[in-house]
Tab-separated table of C-alpha atoms and ligand atoms in Angstrom:
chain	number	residue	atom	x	y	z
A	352	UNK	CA	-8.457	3.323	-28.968
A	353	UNK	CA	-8.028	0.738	-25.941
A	354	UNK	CA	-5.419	-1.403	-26.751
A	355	UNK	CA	-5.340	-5.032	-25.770
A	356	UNK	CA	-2.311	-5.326	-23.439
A	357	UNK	CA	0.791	-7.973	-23.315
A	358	UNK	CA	-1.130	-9.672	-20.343
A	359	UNK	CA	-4.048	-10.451	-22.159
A	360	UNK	CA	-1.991	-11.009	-25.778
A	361	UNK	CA	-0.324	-13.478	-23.472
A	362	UNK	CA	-3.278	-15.697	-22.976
A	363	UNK	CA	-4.634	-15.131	-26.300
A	364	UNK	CA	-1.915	-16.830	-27.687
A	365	UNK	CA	-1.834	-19.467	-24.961
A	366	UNK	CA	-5.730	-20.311	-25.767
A	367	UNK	CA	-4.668	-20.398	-29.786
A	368	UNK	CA	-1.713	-22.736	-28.407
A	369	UNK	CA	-3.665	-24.640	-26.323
A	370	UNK	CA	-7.256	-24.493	-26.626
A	371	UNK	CA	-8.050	-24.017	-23.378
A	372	UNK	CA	-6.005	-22.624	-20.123
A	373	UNK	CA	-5.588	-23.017	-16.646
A	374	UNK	CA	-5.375	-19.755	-14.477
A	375	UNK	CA	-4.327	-20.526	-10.702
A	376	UNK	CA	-6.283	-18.308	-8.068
A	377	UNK	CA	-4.527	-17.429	-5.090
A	378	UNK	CA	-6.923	-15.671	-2.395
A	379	UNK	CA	-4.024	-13.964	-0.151
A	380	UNK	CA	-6.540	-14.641	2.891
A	381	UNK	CA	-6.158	-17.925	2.845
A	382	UNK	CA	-2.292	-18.612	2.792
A	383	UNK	CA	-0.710	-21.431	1.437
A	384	UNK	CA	1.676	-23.195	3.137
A	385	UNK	CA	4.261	-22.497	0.961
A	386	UNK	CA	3.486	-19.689	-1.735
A	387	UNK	CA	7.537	-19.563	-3.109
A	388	UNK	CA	6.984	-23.501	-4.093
A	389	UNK	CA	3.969	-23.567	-4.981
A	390	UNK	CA	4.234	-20.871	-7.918
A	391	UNK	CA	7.471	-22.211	-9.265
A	392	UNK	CA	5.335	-25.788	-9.424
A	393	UNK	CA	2.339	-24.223	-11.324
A	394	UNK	CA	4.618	-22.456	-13.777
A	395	UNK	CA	6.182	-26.008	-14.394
A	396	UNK	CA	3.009	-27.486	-14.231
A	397	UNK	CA	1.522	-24.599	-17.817
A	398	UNK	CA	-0.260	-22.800	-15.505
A	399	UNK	CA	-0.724	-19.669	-18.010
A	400	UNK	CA	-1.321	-16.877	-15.485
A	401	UNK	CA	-2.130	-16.655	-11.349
A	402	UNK	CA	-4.807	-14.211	-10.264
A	403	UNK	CA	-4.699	-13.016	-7.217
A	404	UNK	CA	-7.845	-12.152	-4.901
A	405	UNK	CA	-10.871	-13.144	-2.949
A	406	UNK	CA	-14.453	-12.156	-1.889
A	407	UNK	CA	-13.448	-11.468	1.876
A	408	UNK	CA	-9.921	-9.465	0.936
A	409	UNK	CA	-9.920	-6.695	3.504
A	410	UNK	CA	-6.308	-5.276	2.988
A	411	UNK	CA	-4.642	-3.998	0.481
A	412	UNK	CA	-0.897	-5.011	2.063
A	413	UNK	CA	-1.930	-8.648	2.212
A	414	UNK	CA	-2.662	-8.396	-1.978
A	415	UNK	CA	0.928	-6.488	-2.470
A	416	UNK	CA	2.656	-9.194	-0.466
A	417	UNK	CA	1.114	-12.234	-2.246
A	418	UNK	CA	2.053	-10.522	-5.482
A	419	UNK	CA	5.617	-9.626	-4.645
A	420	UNK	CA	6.033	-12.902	-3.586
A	421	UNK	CA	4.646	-14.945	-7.071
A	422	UNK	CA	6.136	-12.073	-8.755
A	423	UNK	CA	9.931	-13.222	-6.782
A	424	UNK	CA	9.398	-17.110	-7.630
A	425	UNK	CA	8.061	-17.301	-11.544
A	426	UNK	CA	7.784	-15.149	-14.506
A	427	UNK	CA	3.867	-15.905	-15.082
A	428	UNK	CA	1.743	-12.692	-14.968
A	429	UNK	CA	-0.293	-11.675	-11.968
A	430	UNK	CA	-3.870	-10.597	-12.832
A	431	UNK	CA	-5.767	-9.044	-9.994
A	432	UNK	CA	-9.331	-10.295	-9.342
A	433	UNK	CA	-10.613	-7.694	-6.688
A	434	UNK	CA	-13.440	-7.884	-4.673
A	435	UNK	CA	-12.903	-3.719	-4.335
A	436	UNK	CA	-10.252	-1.078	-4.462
A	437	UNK	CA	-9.029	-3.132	-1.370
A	438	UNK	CA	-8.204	-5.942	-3.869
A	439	UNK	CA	-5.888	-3.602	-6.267
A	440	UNK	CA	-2.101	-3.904	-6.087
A	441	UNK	CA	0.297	-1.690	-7.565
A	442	UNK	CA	3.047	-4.813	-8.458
A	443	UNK	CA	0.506	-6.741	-10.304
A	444	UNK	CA	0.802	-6.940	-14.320
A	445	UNK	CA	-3.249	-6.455	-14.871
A	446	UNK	CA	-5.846	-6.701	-13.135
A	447	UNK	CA	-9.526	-8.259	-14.895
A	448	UNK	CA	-11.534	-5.446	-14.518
A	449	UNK	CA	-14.904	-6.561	-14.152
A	450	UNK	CA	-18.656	-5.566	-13.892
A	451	UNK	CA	-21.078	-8.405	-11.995
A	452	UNK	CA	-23.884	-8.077	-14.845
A	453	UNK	CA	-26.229	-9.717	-12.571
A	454	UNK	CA	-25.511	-8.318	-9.310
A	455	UNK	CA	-28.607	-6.382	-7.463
A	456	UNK	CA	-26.023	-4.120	-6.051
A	457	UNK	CA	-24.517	-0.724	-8.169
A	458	UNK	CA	-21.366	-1.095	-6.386
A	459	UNK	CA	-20.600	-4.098	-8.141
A	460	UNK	CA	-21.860	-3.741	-11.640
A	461	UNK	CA	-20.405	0.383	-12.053
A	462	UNK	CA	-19.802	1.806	-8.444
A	463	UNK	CA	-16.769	0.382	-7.168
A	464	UNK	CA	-15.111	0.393	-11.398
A	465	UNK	CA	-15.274	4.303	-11.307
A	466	UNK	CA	-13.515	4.882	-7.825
A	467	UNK	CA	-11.002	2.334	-9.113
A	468	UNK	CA	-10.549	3.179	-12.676
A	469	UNK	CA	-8.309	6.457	-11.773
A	470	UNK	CA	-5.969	4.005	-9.309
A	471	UNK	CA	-5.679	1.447	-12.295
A	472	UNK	CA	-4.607	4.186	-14.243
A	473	UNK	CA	-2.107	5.464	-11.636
A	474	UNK	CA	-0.446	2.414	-11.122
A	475	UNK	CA	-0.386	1.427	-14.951
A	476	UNK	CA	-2.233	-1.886	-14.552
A	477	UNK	CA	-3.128	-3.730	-18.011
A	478	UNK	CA	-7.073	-3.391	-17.916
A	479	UNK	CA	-8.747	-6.124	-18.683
A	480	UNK	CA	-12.658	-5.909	-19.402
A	481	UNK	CA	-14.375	-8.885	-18.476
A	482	UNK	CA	-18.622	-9.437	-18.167
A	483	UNK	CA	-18.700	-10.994	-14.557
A	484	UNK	CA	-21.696	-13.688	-14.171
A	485	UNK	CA	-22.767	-15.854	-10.820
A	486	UNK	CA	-24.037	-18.608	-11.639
A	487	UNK	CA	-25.353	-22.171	-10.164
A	488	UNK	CA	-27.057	-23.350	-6.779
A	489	UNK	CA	-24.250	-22.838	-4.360
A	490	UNK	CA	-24.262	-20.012	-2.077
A	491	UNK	CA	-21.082	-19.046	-1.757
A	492	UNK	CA	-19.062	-15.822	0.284
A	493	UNK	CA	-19.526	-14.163	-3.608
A	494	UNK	CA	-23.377	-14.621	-3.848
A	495	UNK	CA	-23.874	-13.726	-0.187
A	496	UNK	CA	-21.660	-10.338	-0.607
A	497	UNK	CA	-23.031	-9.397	-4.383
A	498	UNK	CA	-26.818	-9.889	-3.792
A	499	UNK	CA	-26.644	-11.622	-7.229
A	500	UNK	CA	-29.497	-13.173	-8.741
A	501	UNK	CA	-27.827	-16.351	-9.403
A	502	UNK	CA	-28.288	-17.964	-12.856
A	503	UNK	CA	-29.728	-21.440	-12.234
A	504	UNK	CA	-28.131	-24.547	-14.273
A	505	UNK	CA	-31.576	-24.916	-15.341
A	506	UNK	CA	-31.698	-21.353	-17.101
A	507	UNK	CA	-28.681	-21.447	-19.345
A	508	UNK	CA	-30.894	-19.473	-21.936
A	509	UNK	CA	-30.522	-16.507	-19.195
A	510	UNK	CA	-26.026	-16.895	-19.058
A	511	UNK	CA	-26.237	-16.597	-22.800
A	512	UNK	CA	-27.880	-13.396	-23.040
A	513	UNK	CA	-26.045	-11.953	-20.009
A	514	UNK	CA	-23.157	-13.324	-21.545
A	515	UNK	CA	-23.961	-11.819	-25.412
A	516	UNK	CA	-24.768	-8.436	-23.366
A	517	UNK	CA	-21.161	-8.558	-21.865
A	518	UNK	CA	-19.801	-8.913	-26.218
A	519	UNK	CA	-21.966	-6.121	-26.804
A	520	UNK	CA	-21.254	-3.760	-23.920
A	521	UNK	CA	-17.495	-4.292	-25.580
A	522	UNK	CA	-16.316	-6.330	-22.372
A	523	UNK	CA	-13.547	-8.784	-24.607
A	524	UNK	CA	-13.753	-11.765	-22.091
A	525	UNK	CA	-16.877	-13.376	-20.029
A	526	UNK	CA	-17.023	-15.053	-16.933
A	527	UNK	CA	-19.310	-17.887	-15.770
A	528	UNK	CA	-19.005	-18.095	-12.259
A	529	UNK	CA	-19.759	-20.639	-9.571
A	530	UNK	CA	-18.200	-19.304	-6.603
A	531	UNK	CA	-15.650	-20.277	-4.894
A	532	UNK	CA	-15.775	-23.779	-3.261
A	533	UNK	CA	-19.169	-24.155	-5.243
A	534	UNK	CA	-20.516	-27.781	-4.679
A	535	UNK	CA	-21.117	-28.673	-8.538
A	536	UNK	CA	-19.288	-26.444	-11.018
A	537	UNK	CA	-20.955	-25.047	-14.271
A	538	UNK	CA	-22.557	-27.497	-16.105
A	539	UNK	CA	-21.410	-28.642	-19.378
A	540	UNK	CA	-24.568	-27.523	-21.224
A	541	UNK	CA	-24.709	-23.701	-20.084
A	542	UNK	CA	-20.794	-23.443	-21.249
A	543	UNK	CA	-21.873	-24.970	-24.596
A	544	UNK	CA	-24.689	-22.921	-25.460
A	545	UNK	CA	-22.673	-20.003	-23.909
A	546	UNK	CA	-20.120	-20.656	-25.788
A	547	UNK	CA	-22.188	-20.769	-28.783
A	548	UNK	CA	-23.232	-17.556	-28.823
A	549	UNK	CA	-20.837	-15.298	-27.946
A	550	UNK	CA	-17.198	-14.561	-30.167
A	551	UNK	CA	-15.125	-13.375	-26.864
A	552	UNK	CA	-13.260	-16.469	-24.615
A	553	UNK	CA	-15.813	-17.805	-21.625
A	554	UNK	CA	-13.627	-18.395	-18.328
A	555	UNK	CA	-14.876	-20.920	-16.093
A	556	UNK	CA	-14.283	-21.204	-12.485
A	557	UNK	CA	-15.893	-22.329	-8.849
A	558	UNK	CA	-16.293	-25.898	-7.525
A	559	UNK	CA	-13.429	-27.464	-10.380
A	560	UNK	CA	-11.582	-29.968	-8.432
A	561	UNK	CA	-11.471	-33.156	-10.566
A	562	UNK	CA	-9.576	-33.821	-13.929
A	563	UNK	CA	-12.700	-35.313	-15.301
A	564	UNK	CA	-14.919	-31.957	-14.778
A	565	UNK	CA	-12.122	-29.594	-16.202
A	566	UNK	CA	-11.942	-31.994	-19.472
A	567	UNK	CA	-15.374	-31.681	-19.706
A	568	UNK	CA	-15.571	-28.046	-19.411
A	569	UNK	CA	-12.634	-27.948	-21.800
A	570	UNK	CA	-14.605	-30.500	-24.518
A	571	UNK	CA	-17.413	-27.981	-24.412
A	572	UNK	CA	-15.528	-24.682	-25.260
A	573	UNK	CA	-14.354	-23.078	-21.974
A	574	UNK	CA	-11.205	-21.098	-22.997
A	575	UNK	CA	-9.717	-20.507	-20.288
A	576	UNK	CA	-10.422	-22.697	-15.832
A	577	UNK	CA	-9.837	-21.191	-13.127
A	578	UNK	CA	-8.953	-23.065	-10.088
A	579	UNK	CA	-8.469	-22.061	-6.207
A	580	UNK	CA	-10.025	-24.715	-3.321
A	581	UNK	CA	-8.569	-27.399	-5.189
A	582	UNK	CA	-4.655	-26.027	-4.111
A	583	UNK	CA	-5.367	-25.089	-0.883
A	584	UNK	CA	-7.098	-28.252	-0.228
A	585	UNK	CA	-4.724	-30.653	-2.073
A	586	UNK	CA	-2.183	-28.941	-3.757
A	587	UNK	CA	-0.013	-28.754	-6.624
A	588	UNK	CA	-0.371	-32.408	-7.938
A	589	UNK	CA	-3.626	-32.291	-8.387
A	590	UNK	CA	-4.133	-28.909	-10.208
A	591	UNK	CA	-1.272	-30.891	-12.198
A	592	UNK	CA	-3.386	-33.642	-13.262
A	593	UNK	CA	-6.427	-30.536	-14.144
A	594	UNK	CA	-4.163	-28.834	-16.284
A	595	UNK	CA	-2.781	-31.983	-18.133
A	596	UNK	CA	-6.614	-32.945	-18.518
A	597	UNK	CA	-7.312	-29.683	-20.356
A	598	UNK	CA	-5.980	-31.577	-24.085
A	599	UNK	CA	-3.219	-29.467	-24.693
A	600	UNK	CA	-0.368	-30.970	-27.007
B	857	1GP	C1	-13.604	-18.427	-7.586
B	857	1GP	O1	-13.954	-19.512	-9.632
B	857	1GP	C2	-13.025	-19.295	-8.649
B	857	1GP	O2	-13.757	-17.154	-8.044
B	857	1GP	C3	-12.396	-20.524	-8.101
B	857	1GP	O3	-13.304	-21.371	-7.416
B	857	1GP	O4	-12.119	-21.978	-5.327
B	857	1GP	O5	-13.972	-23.402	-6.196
B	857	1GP	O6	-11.778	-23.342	-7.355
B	857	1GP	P1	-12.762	-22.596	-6.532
C-alpha cells in the first residue's frame, strides 16, 4: 500500500494545527531578487511548505538551482509543481503529482504522469496525488497551455463533482485553481460547496493577493493558499500579513 509520506504528514499536521496553510510558490522563471532572504523570511513568516514551478518552466537546471538554493536557506520542504518532466528536480522533498481533471489535452490528465512516474521513482520523490482543477474567468499562461475547459464561478456545481471524482479516483488532496496572476481568485461560494462535499483538503491558489481574500477563503474551508504574484510583485511583508490573516493561533 502507498504510504502517505513525511512531506505530506507535515502539512497534515500543520492544517490540524492551524486550520488552514500558506504554501509559497516560487516559479524559478521569474527570479526573485533575492531568493536566500526571501525563504528564510517566509519560514519566519509560518509559511508551511514552498513549491517550486511554473507553466512556462523550460529547464530542468533552472528547477534544481531554485531548490538547492531554498533547500541552503530554510528547513521547509520543497514540493515540486511541474508543468512536465522539465519541472522535476532530483533535490526536492516531493513533488504534488497531479492529473488536470478538466484538461482537453491527455498529456496533462495521464500522458506526461506515466513518462514521469519512473523518474519520481528514481529520484525517491514523496508522491503526492492531487485532482488538478482550472477554474474561473481569467485566461492565464495555465489555461492557454492545458486547453482546459475552465470551470466558471457561476458553475460551482461542476468543481464539486470534478472535485468528488478526484476523492474517488483516490487522489488524497484537490486543487481549485485560478491561474496564476488570475484577476479575481476563487470565489468563496465554489470553495464552500467544494468543500462540502469532498473529505480530502481543497488547496486554493491564483489571483490571492489581499489579506481580506485569503481570510475569506480560509472562513470557507480552504485547507491549505497558495500564493506566487503577490511576492514577486510586493514581497515578503505582504504574504506576511496573508498568512497572519489565515486565523491561526
Ligand atoms: C498558480 O495558484 C498559483 O498556480 C498562484 O497564483 O501567482 O496568482 O498567486 P498567483
Amino acid at each position: 500500500m502507498a504510504k502517505t509520506g513525511p512531506t505530506e504528514k507535515t502539512l497534515l499536521r500543520s492544517i490540524q494545527r492551524n486550520g488552514c496553510i500558506h504554501l509559497a510558490l516560487i516559479d524559478p522563471e521569474k527570479p526573485l531578487e533575492s531568493l536566500p532572504e526571501t525563504v528564510g523570511e517566509l519560514q519566519k513568516f509560518g509559511t508551511t511548505a514552498i513549491m517550486v514551478g511554473g507553466s512556462t518552466v523550460t529547464s530542468s537546471s533552472e528547477i534544481d538551482a531554485t531548490v538547492k538554493t531554498i533547500k541552503a536557506n530554510s528547513s521547509l520542504p520543497v514540493i515540486l509543481f511541474p508543468n512536465g518532466l522539465q519541472g522535476i528536480s532530483r533535490f526536492a522533498d516531493a513533488i504534488f503529482f497531479m492529473s488536470m481533471l478538466n484538461s482537453s489535452k491527455p498529456q496533462y490528465i495521464t500522458g506526461t504522469q506515466a513518462m514521469g512516474a519512473p523518474i519520481v521513482k528514481r529520484f525517491s520523490l514523496e508522491a503526492i496525488p492531487l485532482g488538478y482543477i482550472l477554474v474561473g474567468e481569467t485566461n492565464t499562461a495555465v489555461s492557454k497551455i492545458s486547453g482546459a475547459e475552465k470551470v466558471p464561478y457561476s458553475r460551482p456545481d461542476l468543481a464539486q463533482a470534478y472535485a468528488l471524482a478526484a476523492q474517488y479516483l483516490g487522489m488524497r488532496w484537490v486543487y481549485l485553481e485560478a491561474g496564476s496572476g488570475a484577476e479575481t481568485p476563487v470565489t468563496a461560494e465554489m470553495v464552500r460547496k467544494v468543500v462540502s462535499s469532498v473529505e480530502i483538503p481543497v488547496i486554493v491558489g491564483g489571483g490571492i493577493r489581499e489579506p481580506k481574500q485569503a481570510e475569506e477563503l480560509a472562513k470557507s474551508g480552504a485547507k491549505a493558499l497558495v500564493t506566487g504574484t503577490v511576492l514577486e510583485i510586493e514581497g515578503t511583508s505582504q504574504v506576511s500579513r496573508i498568512i497572519a490573516a489565515l486565523g491561526r493561533e
